Coordinates of C-alpha atoms in Angstrom, one line a residue:
M1 CA 5.0 -43.0 -71.8
D2 CA 8.0 -40.9 -71.0
V3 CA 8.9 -41.2 -67.3
E4 CA 9.6 -37.5 -66.8
L5 CA 6.4 -36.4 -68.4
A6 CA 4.4 -39.0 -66.4
R7 CA 6.1 -37.7 -63.2
Q8 CA 5.1 -34.1 -64.0
Q9 CA 1.5 -35.2 -64.5
W10 CA 1.5 -37.2 -61.3
E11 CA 2.9 -34.2 -59.4
D12 CA 0.3 -32.0 -60.9
G13 CA -2.5 -34.3 -59.8
N14 CA -1.0 -34.5 -56.3
R15 CA -0.8 -30.7 -56.2
R16 CA -4.5 -30.4 -57.1
V17 CA -5.5 -32.9 -54.4
E18 CA -3.4 -31.0 -51.8
A19 CA -5.0 -27.7 -52.9
A20 CA -8.3 -29.1 -51.4
R21 CA -6.8 -29.1 -47.8
S22 CA -8.8 -25.9 -47.0
D23 CA -12.0 -27.9 -47.4
L24 CA -11.4 -30.7 -44.9
A25 CA -14.4 -32.8 -45.8
R26 CA -13.5 -32.7 -49.5
Y27 CA -9.8 -33.3 -48.8
R28 CA -10.7 -36.4 -46.7
E29 CA -12.9 -37.7 -49.5
L30 CA -10.2 -37.2 -52.1
T31 CA -7.4 -38.7 -50.1
A32 CA -9.6 -41.8 -49.3
R33 CA -10.1 -42.3 -53.0
V34 CA -6.4 -41.8 -53.7
D35 CA -5.7 -44.5 -51.0
L36 CA -8.1 -46.8 -52.8
L37 CA -6.2 -46.3 -56.1
V38 CA -2.8 -46.8 -54.4
A39 CA -4.1 -50.2 -53.2
G40 CA -5.1 -50.9 -56.8
L41 CA -1.6 -49.9 -58.0
R42 CA -0.1 -52.2 -55.4
K43 CA -2.1 -55.1 -57.0
R44 CA -1.3 -54.1 -60.6
V45 CA 2.3 -53.2 -60.3
G46 CA 3.5 -55.1 -57.2
Q47 CA 5.8 -54.1 -54.4
T48 CA 9.0 -54.0 -56.4
F49 CA 9.1 -51.8 -59.5
T50 CA 10.9 -49.1 -61.4
L51 CA 9.6 -45.7 -62.4
E52 CA 9.6 -47.0 -66.0
E53 CA 7.4 -49.9 -65.1
L54 CA 5.1 -47.6 -63.2
A55 CA 4.9 -45.2 -66.2
R56 CA 3.9 -48.2 -68.4
A57 CA 1.1 -49.0 -65.9
Y58 CA -0.1 -45.3 -66.2
D59 CA -1.3 -46.0 -69.8
G60 CA -5.0 -46.5 -69.5
A61 CA -5.0 -45.7 -65.8
D62 CA -8.1 -43.5 -66.0
D63 CA -10.2 -46.4 -67.2
W64 CA -9.3 -48.9 -64.5
A65 CA -9.3 -46.1 -61.8
R66 CA -12.8 -45.2 -62.7
T67 CA -13.9 -48.8 -62.6
L68 CA -12.2 -49.3 -59.2
L69 CA -13.8 -46.2 -57.7
D70 CA -17.2 -47.0 -59.1
D71 CA -17.0 -50.6 -57.8
A72 CA -16.0 -49.3 -54.3
D73 CA -19.1 -47.2 -54.1
P74 CA -21.7 -48.0 -56.8
E75 CA -24.2 -45.5 -55.2
A76 CA -21.9 -42.5 -55.4
P77 CA -22.2 -40.1 -58.3
P78 CA -19.5 -40.4 -60.9
T79 CA -16.2 -38.9 -59.9
P80 CA -15.3 -36.1 -62.3
T81 CA -11.7 -35.9 -61.0
V82 CA -10.6 -39.5 -61.8
G83 CA -7.6 -38.3 -63.8
T84 CA -6.5 -36.1 -60.9
L85 CA -7.0 -38.9 -58.3
A86 CA -5.1 -41.4 -60.5
D87 CA -2.2 -38.9 -60.9
A88 CA -2.1 -38.3 -57.2
A89 CA -2.1 -42.1 -56.5
F90 CA 0.8 -42.6 -59.0
H91 CA 2.7 -39.7 -57.4
Q92 CA 2.4 -41.3 -54.0
Y93 CA 3.2 -44.8 -55.2
A94 CA 6.2 -43.7 -57.2
R95 CA 8.1 -43.0 -54.0
G96 CA 8.4 -46.8 -53.6
A97 CA 10.1 -47.3 -56.9
S98 CA 13.6 -48.9 -56.7
D99 CA 15.0 -46.0 -58.8
Y100 CA 13.0 -43.1 -57.2
R101 CA 14.7 -39.8 -56.8
P102 CA 12.9 -36.6 -55.7

């Protein structure tokens, strides 16, 4: 995947999560799920990475993100916003890339 296109998608997902700030309970729920996905990214990608490596990990992210979220709370209803949550997690994690620039 093209890094710039991926970054645009990640930023869009983050923007959608941030838009939920007016509903504090919903926002907390979303950010907790994003944090879970960031921890999953840390395991998948590692601590040292480039944006290109992160963009490669983005391929198929919805699938592993859904599995991770379902495994974390099997009793919860399916999360319809998995793509948004994954994008927000990638956006957050991208800041740790060795070649990150805002």
